[in-house]
């Protein structure tokens, strides 16, 4: 009989990258993490021994707990969270089952240092459009759901990065930037090890729209038009980012599930 307190690898993989995905908490011991320091997308590392002190941080949100094999640590933490009224499940088979199923994993060797609240902090040019919305979307959905993004005048990005310990992106002469014909979104997918057909499809659309090569993929022109429309709708860059998240969510879901679907107006006299 299937467990009522566990989520399977296939079930969780269908939720990863979507706005309604559960919070993924990695409670592997340091020895297991050091042996393979990759993380499930957007997961948060926590010490299972101190769950009583941090558990309520996740109140009101569904949680999936991951340990090495899906046994005592994740099941115990999930049970504790449920005791606190938090809907929590353990990942069936744990990290090992996810890895054996070729589940998406995030490389951590390029992850920036986190601030005192456990967040990565990034800075880029103000008035974002394509790449500077794509990169925050990717980070929030797959790397750090609590990441902070600072939008400032282009000339001030290096100084703000230095003074506020923020990571600069999508400007010249920094690590997280364009490389040849590939844009910063491509760079982040590569450096974080996000091997995904859906993300590769989305990257092609972003690249074509961001570099004005609208001939590369048929979706690029519409994507660019939507991005430019959003930039005209919002004066505040953070409000634009929040609105842009939905646009990228929709395109990601299309890239993952709907590329073969068509929509035609019904012929006269035929039911719709």
mmCIF file of C-alpha atoms in Angstrom:
data_model
loop_
_atom_site.group_PDB
_atom_site.id
_atom_site.type_symbol
_atom_site.label_atom_id
_atom_site.label_comp_id
_atom_site.label_asym_id
_atom_site.label_seq_id
_atom_site.Cartn_x
_atom_site.Cartn_y
_atom_site.Cartn_z
ATOM 1 C CA UNK A 1 0.000 0.000 0.000
ATOM 2 C CA UNK A 2 1.471 3.429 -0.931
ATOM 3 C CA UNK A 3 2.634 5.556 1.984
ATOM 4 C CA UNK A 4 0.412 8.470 2.938
ATOM 5 C CA UNK A 5 3.366 10.383 4.379
ATOM 6 C CA UNK A 6 5.834 10.073 1.497
ATOM 7 C CA UNK A 7 6.162 11.581 -1.961
ATOM 8 C CA UNK A 8 7.668 9.562 -4.804
ATOM 9 C CA UNK A 9 10.490 10.678 -7.039
ATOM 10 C CA UNK A 10 8.152 10.868 -10.052
ATOM 11 C CA UNK A 11 5.588 12.918 -8.127
ATOM 12 C CA UNK A 12 8.163 15.413 -6.863
ATOM 13 C CA UNK A 13 9.888 15.694 -10.244
ATOM 14 C CA UNK A 14 6.588 16.864 -11.789
ATOM 15 C CA UNK A 15 6.439 19.711 -9.262
ATOM 16 C CA UNK A 16 10.039 20.934 -9.432
ATOM 17 C CA UNK A 17 10.404 24.325 -11.083
ATOM 18 C CA UNK A 18 6.726 25.211 -10.721
ATOM 19 C CA UNK A 19 5.390 27.967 -8.451
ATOM 20 C CA UNK A 20 3.372 25.455 -6.421
ATOM 21 C CA UNK A 21 6.307 23.157 -5.701
ATOM 22 C CA UNK A 22 6.810 22.167 -2.063
ATOM 23 C CA UNK A 23 9.712 23.514 -0.079
ATOM 24 C CA UNK A 24 12.433 20.869 -0.362
ATOM 25 C CA UNK A 25 14.487 20.478 2.815
ATOM 26 C CA UNK A 26 17.725 18.476 2.630
ATOM 27 C CA UNK A 27 18.584 16.918 5.998
ATOM 28 C CA UNK A 28 21.428 14.647 4.870
ATOM 29 C CA UNK A 29 24.277 14.344 7.333
ATOM 30 C CA UNK A 30 27.469 16.185 6.383
ATOM 31 C CA UNK A 31 29.256 12.962 5.454
ATOM 32 C CA UNK A 32 26.603 12.069 2.873
ATOM 33 C CA UNK A 33 26.393 15.633 1.555
ATOM 34 C CA UNK A 34 30.174 15.871 1.180
ATOM 35 C CA UNK A 35 30.172 12.623 -0.822
ATOM 36 C CA UNK A 36 27.785 14.223 -3.348
ATOM 37 C CA UNK A 37 27.296 17.948 -2.635
ATOM 38 C CA UNK A 38 24.612 18.452 -5.247
ATOM 39 C CA UNK A 39 21.107 19.443 -4.203
ATOM 40 C CA UNK A 40 17.608 18.843 -5.443
ATOM 41 C CA UNK A 41 16.362 22.012 -7.161
ATOM 42 C CA UNK A 42 15.666 24.952 -4.821
ATOM 43 C CA UNK A 43 16.287 22.799 -1.764
ATOM 44 C CA UNK A 44 17.343 24.172 1.599
ATOM 45 C CA UNK A 45 19.890 22.495 3.860
ATOM 46 C CA UNK A 46 18.875 22.029 7.491
ATOM 47 C CA UNK A 47 20.229 20.071 10.465
ATOM 48 C CA UNK A 48 17.746 17.344 11.405
ATOM 49 C CA UNK A 49 18.854 17.563 15.042
ATOM 50 C CA UNK A 50 17.507 21.109 15.421
ATOM 51 C CA UNK A 51 14.158 20.717 13.655
ATOM 52 C CA UNK A 52 12.378 21.908 16.795
ATOM 53 C CA UNK A 53 14.027 25.321 16.389
ATOM 54 C CA UNK A 54 13.511 25.863 12.652
ATOM 55 C CA UNK A 55 10.429 23.814 11.842
ATOM 56 C CA UNK A 56 7.930 26.634 12.241
ATOM 57 C CA UNK A 57 9.836 28.687 9.652
ATOM 58 C CA UNK A 58 7.905 26.655 7.087
ATOM 59 C CA UNK A 59 4.433 27.026 8.564
ATOM 60 C CA UNK A 60 1.679 27.192 5.970
ATOM 61 C CA UNK A 61 3.755 25.680 3.173
ATOM 62 C CA UNK A 62 3.924 22.092 1.875
ATOM 63 C CA UNK A 63 7.314 20.493 2.518
ATOM 64 C CA UNK A 64 9.239 17.553 1.051
ATOM 65 C CA UNK A 65 12.076 16.282 3.272
ATOM 66 C CA UNK A 66 15.101 14.559 1.750
ATOM 67 C CA UNK A 67 17.740 12.435 3.469
ATOM 68 C CA UNK A 68 20.138 9.931 1.948
ATOM 69 C CA UNK A 69 17.809 6.911 1.714
ATOM 70 C CA UNK A 70 14.403 8.232 2.721
ATOM 71 C CA UNK A 71 14.465 6.481 6.077
ATOM 72 C CA UNK A 72 14.800 7.666 9.660
ATOM 73 C CA UNK A 73 16.062 11.217 9.174
ATOM 74 C CA UNK A 74 13.598 12.447 6.566
ATOM 75 C CA UNK A 75 10.708 10.473 8.020
ATOM 76 C CA UNK A 76 11.457 11.772 11.510
ATOM 77 C CA UNK A 77 11.765 15.395 10.375
ATOM 78 C CA UNK A 78 8.575 15.134 8.298
ATOM 79 C CA UNK A 79 6.734 13.657 11.286
ATOM 80 C CA UNK A 80 7.959 16.496 13.490
ATOM 81 C CA UNK A 81 6.800 19.090 10.963
ATOM 82 C CA UNK A 82 3.394 17.440 10.734
ATOM 83 C CA UNK A 83 3.226 17.639 14.541
ATOM 84 C CA UNK A 84 3.675 21.400 14.114
ATOM 85 C CA UNK A 85 0.763 21.473 11.660
ATOM 86 C CA UNK A 86 2.928 21.665 8.534
ATOM 87 C CA UNK A 87 1.979 19.394 5.596
ATOM 88 C CA UNK A 88 5.242 17.481 5.190
ATOM 89 C CA UNK A 89 6.247 14.333 3.313
ATOM 90 C CA UNK A 90 9.516 12.455 3.086
ATOM 91 C CA UNK A 91 10.992 11.655 -0.326
ATOM 92 C CA UNK A 92 10.592 7.934 -0.940
ATOM 93 C CA UNK A 93 14.048 6.431 -1.414
ATOM 94 C CA UNK A 94 15.705 9.744 -0.565
ATOM 95 C CA UNK A 95 18.571 11.379 -2.410
ATOM 96 C CA UNK A 96 19.823 8.040 -3.701
ATOM 97 C CA UNK A 97 16.526 7.250 -5.422
ATOM 98 C CA UNK A 98 16.371 10.743 -6.938
ATOM 99 C CA UNK A 99 19.914 10.439 -8.285
ATOM 100 C CA UNK A 100 19.336 6.923 -9.655
ATOM 101 C CA UNK A 101 16.259 8.211 -11.504
ATOM 102 C CA UNK A 102 18.388 10.953 -13.103
ATOM 103 C CA UNK A 103 16.444 13.630 -11.270
ATOM 104 C CA UNK A 104 17.540 17.198 -11.803
ATOM 105 C CA UNK A 105 20.374 18.164 -9.432
ATOM 106 C CA UNK A 106 22.030 21.521 -8.769
ATOM 107 C CA UNK A 107 25.807 21.770 -8.581
ATOM 108 C CA UNK A 108 26.808 23.738 -5.489
ATOM 109 C CA UNK A 109 30.456 24.501 -6.239
ATOM 110 C CA UNK A 110 29.525 27.806 -7.916
ATOM 111 C CA UNK A 111 26.844 28.805 -5.405
ATOM 112 C CA UNK A 112 27.566 32.251 -3.947
ATOM 113 C CA UNK A 113 28.007 32.750 -0.214
ATOM 114 C CA UNK A 114 24.756 33.395 1.623
ATOM 115 C CA UNK A 115 23.902 36.359 3.815
ATOM 116 C CA UNK A 116 23.059 36.209 7.514
ATOM 117 C CA UNK A 117 19.514 35.092 6.632
ATOM 118 C CA UNK A 118 20.694 32.275 4.393
ATOM 119 C CA UNK A 119 19.935 34.026 1.083
ATOM 120 C CA UNK A 120 22.099 34.530 -1.973
ATOM 121 C CA UNK A 121 22.261 38.193 -3.032
ATOM 122 C CA UNK A 122 22.592 39.282 -6.674
ATOM 123 C CA UNK A 123 22.903 42.659 -8.383
ATOM 124 C CA UNK A 124 22.419 43.777 -11.979
ATOM 125 C CA UNK A 125 21.380 46.709 -14.150
ATOM 126 C CA UNK A 126 18.049 48.407 -13.614
ATOM 127 C CA UNK A 127 15.103 48.143 -16.040
ATOM 128 C CA UNK A 128 15.355 44.387 -16.685
ATOM 129 C CA UNK A 129 13.792 42.839 -19.756
ATOM 130 C CA UNK A 130 14.712 39.365 -21.023
ATOM 131 C CA UNK A 131 17.941 37.927 -19.585
ATOM 132 C CA UNK A 132 17.696 39.924 -16.354
ATOM 133 C CA UNK A 133 14.273 38.431 -15.692
ATOM 134 C CA UNK A 134 15.232 34.950 -16.919
ATOM 135 C CA UNK A 135 18.169 34.653 -14.524
ATOM 136 C CA UNK A 136 16.230 35.592 -11.359
ATOM 137 C CA UNK A 137 13.461 33.230 -12.451
ATOM 138 C CA UNK A 138 15.953 30.372 -12.823
ATOM 139 C CA UNK A 139 17.561 31.115 -9.463
ATOM 140 C CA UNK A 140 14.262 31.411 -7.594
ATOM 141 C CA UNK A 141 12.772 28.258 -9.126
ATOM 142 C CA UNK A 142 15.832 25.987 -9.163
ATOM 143 C CA UNK A 143 18.629 27.347 -6.975
ATOM 144 C CA UNK A 144 17.576 29.626 -4.119
ATOM 145 C CA UNK A 145 13.878 30.400 -3.652
ATOM 146 C CA UNK A 146 14.713 33.220 -1.234
ATOM 147 C CA UNK A 147 17.364 34.937 -3.374
ATOM 148 C CA UNK A 148 17.576 38.739 -3.200
ATOM 149 C CA UNK A 149 17.887 40.778 -6.407
ATOM 150 C CA UNK A 150 19.144 44.360 -6.469
ATOM 151 C CA UNK A 151 18.553 46.501 -9.557
ATOM 152 C CA UNK A 152 20.763 49.607 -9.797
ATOM 153 C CA UNK A 153 22.230 51.962 -12.384
ATOM 154 C CA UNK A 154 24.574 50.106 -14.716
ATOM 155 C CA UNK A 155 27.636 52.111 -13.683
ATOM 156 C CA UNK A 156 27.028 51.307 -10.016
ATOM 157 C CA UNK A 157 26.715 47.529 -10.283
ATOM 158 C CA UNK A 158 30.394 46.750 -9.435
ATOM 159 C CA UNK A 159 30.448 49.095 -6.443
ATOM 160 C CA UNK A 160 27.132 47.834 -5.092
ATOM 161 C CA UNK A 161 28.373 44.273 -5.513
ATOM 162 C CA UNK A 162 31.447 45.125 -3.470
ATOM 163 C CA UNK A 163 29.725 47.097 -0.715
ATOM 164 C CA UNK A 164 26.756 44.776 -0.265
ATOM 165 C CA UNK A 165 28.506 41.429 -0.883
ATOM 166 C CA UNK A 166 26.225 40.831 -3.848
ATOM 167 C CA UNK A 167 26.994 38.779 -6.954
ATOM 168 C CA UNK A 168 26.962 40.831 -10.180
ATOM 169 C CA UNK A 169 25.320 39.283 -13.218
ATOM 170 C CA UNK A 170 24.507 40.164 -16.812
ATOM 171 C CA UNK A 171 27.115 42.907 -17.107
ATOM 172 C CA UNK A 172 30.462 42.881 -18.901
ATOM 173 C CA UNK A 173 33.567 41.301 -17.383
ATOM 174 C CA UNK A 174 31.937 39.225 -14.642
ATOM 175 C CA UNK A 175 31.583 35.460 -14.240
ATOM 176 C CA UNK A 176 27.796 35.368 -14.605
ATOM 177 C CA UNK A 177 27.452 36.972 -18.021
ATOM 178 C CA UNK A 178 27.207 36.325 -21.756
ATOM 179 C CA UNK A 179 29.726 33.917 -23.275
ATOM 180 C CA UNK A 180 30.059 34.221 -27.013
ATOM 181 C CA UNK A 181 26.595 33.931 -28.547
ATOM 182 C CA UNK A 182 25.131 32.470 -25.374
ATOM 183 C CA UNK A 183 23.438 34.691 -22.820
ATOM 184 C CA UNK A 184 23.672 34.785 -19.019
ATOM 185 C CA UNK A 185 20.708 32.437 -18.678
ATOM 186 C CA UNK A 186 22.727 29.829 -20.635
ATOM 187 C CA UNK A 187 25.714 30.422 -18.365
ATOM 188 C CA UNK A 188 23.666 29.784 -15.235
ATOM 189 C CA UNK A 189 22.096 26.608 -16.622
ATOM 190 C CA UNK A 190 25.571 25.305 -17.469
ATOM 191 C CA UNK A 191 27.348 26.307 -14.259
ATOM 192 C CA UNK A 192 24.596 25.001 -11.986
ATOM 193 C CA UNK A 193 24.551 21.710 -13.904
ATOM 194 C CA UNK A 194 20.854 21.940 -14.734
ATOM 195 C CA UNK A 195 20.568 19.278 -17.420
ATOM 196 C CA UNK A 196 16.972 19.557 -18.586
ATOM 197 C CA UNK A 197 15.375 19.352 -22.016
ATOM 198 C CA UNK A 198 12.696 21.848 -20.945
ATOM 199 C CA UNK A 199 15.266 24.358 -19.697
ATOM 200 C CA UNK A 200 17.289 23.945 -22.887
ATOM 201 C CA UNK A 201 14.175 24.749 -24.929
ATOM 202 C CA UNK A 202 13.475 27.784 -22.796
ATOM 203 C CA UNK A 203 17.111 28.881 -23.075
ATOM 204 C CA UNK A 204 16.842 28.844 -26.875
ATOM 205 C CA UNK A 205 13.832 31.182 -26.692
ATOM 206 C CA UNK A 206 15.544 33.489 -24.183
ATOM 207 C CA UNK A 207 18.743 33.571 -26.223
ATOM 208 C CA UNK A 208 16.924 34.415 -29.452
ATOM 209 C CA UNK A 209 14.869 37.169 -27.807
ATOM 210 C CA UNK A 210 17.771 38.593 -25.808
ATOM 211 C CA UNK A 211 20.171 38.775 -28.746
ATOM 212 C CA UNK A 212 17.594 39.967 -31.323
ATOM 213 C CA UNK A 213 17.891 36.739 -33.330
ATOM 214 C CA UNK A 214 14.171 36.255 -33.690
ATOM 215 C CA UNK A 215 14.707 33.900 -36.611
ATOM 216 C CA UNK A 216 16.217 31.207 -34.380
ATOM 217 C CA UNK A 217 13.001 29.888 -32.817
ATOM 218 C CA UNK A 218 9.377 30.725 -33.703
ATOM 219 C CA UNK A 219 8.453 31.609 -30.106
ATOM 220 C CA UNK A 220 11.109 34.332 -29.767
ATOM 221 C CA UNK A 221 9.154 37.226 -31.273
ATOM 222 C CA UNK A 222 6.119 36.720 -29.069
ATOM 223 C CA UNK A 223 8.313 36.199 -26.034
ATOM 224 C CA UNK A 224 10.180 39.427 -26.707
ATOM 225 C CA UNK A 225 6.921 41.313 -27.243
ATOM 226 C CA UNK A 226 5.567 40.080 -23.906
ATOM 227 C CA UNK A 227 8.823 40.988 -22.152
ATOM 228 C CA UNK A 228 8.866 44.493 -23.602
ATOM 229 C CA UNK A 229 5.211 44.943 -22.717
ATOM 230 C CA UNK A 230 5.934 44.030 -19.097
ATOM 231 C CA UNK A 231 8.789 46.520 -18.974
ATOM 232 C CA UNK A 232 6.371 49.279 -20.039
ATOM 233 C CA UNK A 233 3.748 48.252 -17.498
ATOM 234 C CA UNK A 234 5.873 48.523 -14.364
ATOM 235 C CA UNK A 235 7.972 51.407 -13.100
ATOM 236 C CA UNK A 236 9.285 49.355 -10.184
ATOM 237 C CA UNK A 237 11.788 46.670 -11.253
ATOM 238 C CA UNK A 238 10.847 44.294 -8.448
ATOM 239 C CA UNK A 239 7.171 44.500 -9.381
ATOM 240 C CA UNK A 240 8.153 43.756 -12.964
ATOM 241 C CA UNK A 241 10.201 40.774 -11.788
ATOM 242 C CA UNK A 242 7.239 39.354 -9.881
ATOM 243 C CA UNK A 243 4.998 39.751 -12.942
ATOM 244 C CA UNK A 244 7.702 38.278 -15.173
ATOM 245 C CA UNK A 245 7.905 35.158 -13.011
ATOM 246 C CA UNK A 246 4.469 34.129 -14.291
ATOM 247 C CA UNK A 247 5.546 34.637 -17.907
ATOM 248 C CA UNK A 248 8.561 32.379 -17.417
ATOM 249 C CA UNK A 249 6.509 29.836 -15.477
ATOM 250 C CA UNK A 250 4.127 29.610 -18.427
ATOM 251 C CA UNK A 251 6.885 29.265 -21.018
ATOM 252 C CA UNK A 252 8.701 26.666 -18.903
ATOM 253 C CA UNK A 253 5.516 24.627 -18.590
ATOM 254 C CA UNK A 254 5.012 24.881 -22.360
ATOM 255 C CA UNK A 255 8.609 23.783 -22.946
ATOM 256 C CA UNK A 256 8.102 20.830 -20.633
ATOM 257 C CA UNK A 257 4.623 19.616 -21.482
ATOM 258 C CA UNK A 258 2.938 21.370 -24.376
ATOM 259 C CA UNK A 259 5.285 21.700 -27.347
ATOM 260 C CA UNK A 260 3.264 19.163 -29.362
ATOM 261 C CA UNK A 261 -0.138 20.635 -28.530
ATOM 262 C CA UNK A 262 -1.951 22.723 -31.127
ATOM 263 C CA UNK A 263 -5.055 24.872 -31.003
ATOM 264 C CA UNK A 264 -7.321 25.391 -33.988
ATOM 265 C CA UNK A 265 -10.551 27.305 -34.390
ATOM 266 C CA UNK A 266 -13.348 24.755 -34.987
ATOM 267 C CA UNK A 267 -14.704 24.508 -38.525
ATOM 268 C CA UNK A 268 -18.187 25.882 -39.179
ATOM 269 C CA UNK A 269 -20.921 23.490 -38.188
ATOM 270 C CA UNK A 270 -18.649 21.308 -36.063
ATOM 271 C CA UNK A 271 -18.761 21.256 -32.252
ATOM 272 C CA UNK A 272 -15.871 23.015 -30.484
#
